[in-house]
Tab-separated table of C-alpha atoms in Angstrom:
chain	number	residue	atom	x	y	z
A	21	MET	CA	0.000	0.000	0.000
A	22	LEU	CA	1.096	3.546	-0.665
A	23	GLY	CA	1.022	4.411	3.006
A	24	ARG	CA	3.577	1.735	3.784
A	25	TRP	CA	6.300	3.154	1.568
A	26	LEU	CA	5.449	6.845	1.813
A	27	GLY	CA	7.978	7.055	4.633
A	28	MET	CA	10.654	5.523	2.445
A	29	VAL	CA	10.037	8.113	-0.256
A	30	ILE	CA	10.623	11.006	2.107
A	31	VAL	CA	13.338	9.449	4.226
A	32	ALA	CA	15.208	8.598	1.038
A	33	LEU	CA	16.047	12.277	0.927
A	34	LEU	CA	16.233	12.904	4.658
A	35	MET	CA	18.790	10.189	5.400
A	36	PRO	CA	22.110	10.904	3.673
A	37	LEU	CA	25.036	8.697	4.565
A	38	HIS	CA	27.576	11.442	3.931
A	39	ALA	CA	27.536	15.206	4.192
A	40	MET	CA	26.887	16.660	0.769
A	41	ALA	CA	29.274	19.130	-0.789
A	42	GLN	CA	27.888	22.638	-1.050
A	43	SER	CA	28.798	22.654	-4.738
A	44	GLN	CA	26.258	19.927	-5.444
A	45	SER	CA	23.042	20.873	-7.154
A	46	PRO	CA	19.747	19.940	-5.436
A	47	GLU	CA	19.208	17.210	-8.054
A	48	GLU	CA	22.662	15.729	-7.458
A	49	MET	CA	22.090	15.742	-3.709
A	50	VAL	CA	18.765	13.936	-3.999
A	51	ARG	CA	20.051	11.420	-6.518
A	52	GLU	CA	23.096	10.544	-4.421
A	53	ASN	CA	21.034	10.220	-1.248
A	54	VAL	CA	18.508	7.912	-2.898
A	55	GLU	CA	21.228	5.681	-4.314
A	56	SER	CA	23.092	5.601	-0.989
A	57	LEU	CA	19.993	4.711	0.979
A	58	MET	CA	18.968	1.937	-1.385
A	59	ALA	CA	22.476	0.485	-1.194
A	60	ASP	CA	22.426	0.633	2.593
A	61	LEU	CA	19.028	-1.071	2.864
A	62	GLU	CA	19.792	-3.766	0.294
A	63	GLY	CA	19.482	-7.121	1.996
A	64	ARG	CA	19.058	-5.572	5.453
A	65	LYS	CA	15.296	-5.038	5.576
A	66	ASP	CA	14.725	-7.927	7.979
A	67	TYR	CA	17.579	-6.775	10.187
A	68	TYR	CA	16.190	-3.260	10.510
A	69	ALA	CA	12.662	-4.606	11.020
A	70	ASN	CA	13.995	-6.298	14.153
A	71	ASN	CA	16.176	-3.349	15.149
A	72	LEU	CA	13.942	-0.322	14.655
A	73	GLY	CA	15.795	1.612	17.326
A	74	GLU	CA	19.019	1.388	15.326
A	75	LEU	CA	17.310	2.549	12.144
A	76	GLU	CA	15.570	5.385	13.977
A	77	ALA	CA	18.883	6.528	15.427
A	78	LEU	CA	20.407	6.489	11.946
A	79	VAL	CA	17.565	8.599	10.567
A	80	ASP	CA	17.672	10.986	13.518
A	81	SER	CA	21.440	11.473	13.416
A	82	ASN	CA	21.346	12.609	9.789
A	83	LEU	CA	18.171	14.670	9.591
A	84	ASP	CA	19.818	17.952	10.514
A	85	GLN	CA	22.035	17.781	7.442
A	86	VAL	CA	19.227	18.151	4.931
A	87	ALA	CA	15.930	19.167	6.566
A	88	ASP	CA	15.146	22.641	7.892
A	89	PHE	CA	12.749	21.639	10.643
A	90	ARG	CA	12.576	25.118	12.191
A	91	TYR	CA	11.393	26.479	8.861
A	92	ILE	CA	8.998	23.567	8.345
A	93	GLY	CA	7.580	23.912	11.850
A	94	ALA	CA	6.936	27.613	11.359
A	95	SER	CA	5.258	26.916	8.024
A	96	VAL	CA	2.994	24.237	9.505
A	97	MET	CA	1.989	26.522	12.382
A	98	GLY	CA	1.092	29.163	9.804
A	99	ASN	CA	-0.529	32.297	11.238
A	100	TYR	CA	-0.404	30.788	14.721
A	101	PHE	CA	3.393	30.963	14.708
A	102	ARG	CA	3.339	34.698	15.390
A	103	ASN	CA	1.574	34.405	18.753
A	104	ALA	CA	3.382	31.282	19.936
A	105	THR	CA	6.090	31.666	22.543
A	106	PRO	CA	9.693	30.884	21.574
A	107	GLU	CA	9.461	27.751	23.747
A	108	GLN	CA	6.277	26.608	21.996
A	109	ARG	CA	7.798	27.201	18.574
A	110	SER	CA	10.871	25.179	19.465
A	111	ARG	CA	8.871	22.403	21.107
A	112	PHE	CA	6.544	22.028	18.139
A	113	ALA	CA	9.485	21.765	15.738
A	114	ASP	CA	10.933	19.001	17.917
A	115	VAL	CA	7.605	17.158	18.251
A	116	PHE	CA	6.911	17.457	14.521
A	117	ARG	CA	10.343	16.081	13.732
A	118	GLN	CA	9.976	13.130	16.108
A	119	THR	CA	6.568	12.098	14.773
A	120	LEU	CA	7.990	12.024	11.253
A	121	ILE	CA	11.039	10.050	12.364
A	122	ASP	CA	8.826	7.450	14.040
A	123	THR	CA	6.466	7.192	11.061
A	124	TYR	CA	9.113	7.032	8.350
A	125	THR	CA	11.390	4.649	10.231
A	126	ARG	CA	8.576	2.109	10.280
A	127	GLY	CA	7.739	2.895	6.668
A	128	LEU	CA	11.279	2.031	5.632
A	129	VAL	CA	10.934	-1.591	6.722
A	130	THR	CA	7.379	-2.183	5.499
A	131	PHE	CA	7.248	-0.506	2.074
A	132	ASP	CA	6.570	-2.461	-1.099
A	133	TYR	CA	7.982	-0.847	-4.229
A	134	ALA	CA	9.562	-1.772	-7.535
A	135	GLU	CA	11.706	1.268	-8.293
A	136	LEU	CA	12.732	4.729	-7.112
A	137	ARG	CA	14.008	7.140	-9.731
A	138	VAL	CA	15.051	10.768	-9.894
A	139	LEU	CA	13.882	12.175	-13.211
A	140	ASP	CA	16.541	13.126	-15.738
A	141	ALA	CA	14.528	16.140	-16.903
A	142	GLN	CA	14.131	18.711	-14.124
A	143	GLN	CA	12.512	22.141	-14.168
A	144	ALA	CA	14.890	25.064	-14.207
A	145	GLN	CA	15.246	27.015	-10.963
A	146	ARG	CA	13.226	30.242	-10.926
A	147	TYR	CA	15.109	31.629	-7.929
A	148	GLU	CA	18.701	31.153	-6.827
A	149	ASP	CA	17.693	30.186	-3.282
A	150	GLN	CA	14.751	27.901	-4.151
A	151	ALA	CA	14.576	24.627	-6.064
A	152	SER	CA	12.458	21.550	-6.620
A	153	VAL	CA	13.509	18.004	-7.501
A	154	ALA	CA	11.126	15.569	-9.181
A	155	MET	CA	11.119	11.831	-8.536
A	156	GLU	CA	8.873	8.875	-9.263
A	157	VAL	CA	8.031	5.887	-7.115
A	158	VAL	CA	6.941	2.816	-9.023
A	159	ALA	CA	4.770	0.505	-6.930
A	160	SER	CA	4.981	-3.253	-7.259
A	161	ASN	CA	1.725	-3.205	-9.231
A	162	GLY	CA	3.241	-0.819	-11.793
A	163	GLN	CA	1.443	2.308	-10.573
A	164	VAL	CA	3.682	5.382	-10.821
A	165	TYR	CA	3.461	8.083	-8.147
A	166	PRO	CA	5.195	11.442	-8.696
A	167	VAL	CA	7.105	12.975	-5.800
A	168	SER	CA	8.473	16.512	-5.708
A	169	TYR	CA	10.851	17.891	-3.069
A	170	SER	CA	10.961	21.620	-2.349
A	171	LEU	CA	14.312	22.941	-1.157
A	172	ARG	CA	15.663	26.307	-0.053
A	173	LEU	CA	19.225	27.533	0.217
A	174	SER	CA	20.103	28.229	3.863
A	175	ASP	CA	23.597	29.243	4.990
A	176	GLY	CA	25.039	27.955	1.733
A	177	GLU	CA	23.364	24.532	1.958
A	178	TRP	CA	20.241	23.143	0.339
A	179	ARG	CA	17.562	22.114	2.852
A	180	VAL	CA	14.288	20.300	2.342
A	181	VAL	CA	11.242	22.352	3.343
A	182	ASN	CA	8.323	20.478	1.744
A	183	VAL	CA	7.286	17.357	-0.151
A	184	ILE	CA	4.457	16.851	-2.651
A	185	VAL	CA	3.349	13.235	-3.162
A	186	ASN	CA	1.026	12.453	-6.065
A	187	GLY	CA	-0.189	16.025	-6.090
A	188	ILE	CA	-0.804	16.131	-2.324
A	189	ASN	CA	1.107	18.993	-0.712
A	190	LEU	CA	2.152	17.528	2.631
A	191	GLY	CA	3.214	20.857	4.091
A	192	LEU	CA	-0.170	22.389	3.319
A	193	THR	CA	-1.966	19.276	4.568
A	194	PHE	CA	-0.140	19.432	7.904
A	195	ARG	CA	-0.814	23.177	8.165
A	196	ASN	CA	-4.528	22.583	7.712
A	197	GLN	CA	-4.398	19.847	10.356
A	198	PHE	CA	-2.643	22.189	12.781
A	199	ASP	CA	-5.261	24.865	12.129
A	200	GLN	CA	-8.083	22.404	12.766
A	201	ALA	CA	-6.428	21.175	15.945
A	202	MET	CA	-6.126	24.751	17.208
A	203	ARG	CA	-9.822	25.307	16.536
A	204	ASP	CA	-10.768	22.049	18.244
A	205	ASN	CA	-8.665	22.922	21.305
A	206	ASN	CA	-9.746	26.568	21.647
A	207	ARG	CA	-6.315	27.731	20.460
A	208	ASP	CA	-4.508	25.993	23.301
A	209	TYR	CA	-1.000	25.731	21.877
A	210	ASP	CA	0.286	23.305	24.487
A	211	ALA	CA	-2.657	20.933	24.046
A	212	VAL	CA	-2.177	20.884	20.268
A	213	ILE	CA	1.570	20.320	20.523
A	214	ASP	CA	1.164	17.566	23.124
A	215	GLY	CA	-1.414	15.789	20.970
A	216	TRP	CA	0.210	16.344	17.582
A	217	SER	CA	-0.136	13.306	15.332
A	218	PRO	CA	-0.113	14.241	11.627
A	219	GLU	CA	-1.998	11.964	9.288
A	220	VAL	CA	-2.297	11.623	5.541
A	221	GLY	CA	-4.839	9.055	4.394
A	222	VAL	CA	-3.703	6.281	2.085
A	223	GLU	CA	-6.787	6.724	-0.102
A	224	GLU	CA	-6.138	10.453	-0.342
A	225	LEU	CA	-2.577	9.874	-1.514
A	226	GLU	CA	-3.571	7.200	-3.998
A	227	GLN	CA	-6.276	9.401	-5.510
A	228	GLY	CA	-3.879	12.308	-5.668
A	229	GLY	CA	-4.399	16.032	-5.828
A	230	ASP	CA	-3.544	19.024	-7.941
A	231	ALA	CA	-0.844	20.765	-5.905
């Protein structure tokens, strides 16, 4: 099912085995990370399935190299970010990061796919500090799902700030979920942060969107 390997799609970019040179283009960074991850997982799926803590530690130790979680957290909080305290902003970024680590670590050992490929033809960058990289995930049944990573240049390094899977903008989806949670909890920041558990339905992803 799509939900089982969604984590693999995203973690494929968020789990580099080596620090990437600043001279690399966003496409080169993504391509190298995907190839490195697939090589590392080859033949070790059962091992990691029985040692999730080790895989989670590997994911966690490398996330800071490629994902801008402070930026992502602020984006997901949307208009609520302005009135949040510095402690709440920091805590949400940490909670958001951990929920993704937990979800995608398990996705890595349960996904069912035939191929991951970074497209040879990429759109030209419109801005020097922003870029997108297009990929495709081919399911075992032959269904092809497009994946697009959004990156921004921060302190001379490219960082992931959003992912679009089959037309579903995950950043926007999580922002809407945060907004709904704030409404449901009478804008109690701490209650929303403590109960944060982002979800994207399998059926929704399979049907796709028009992001």
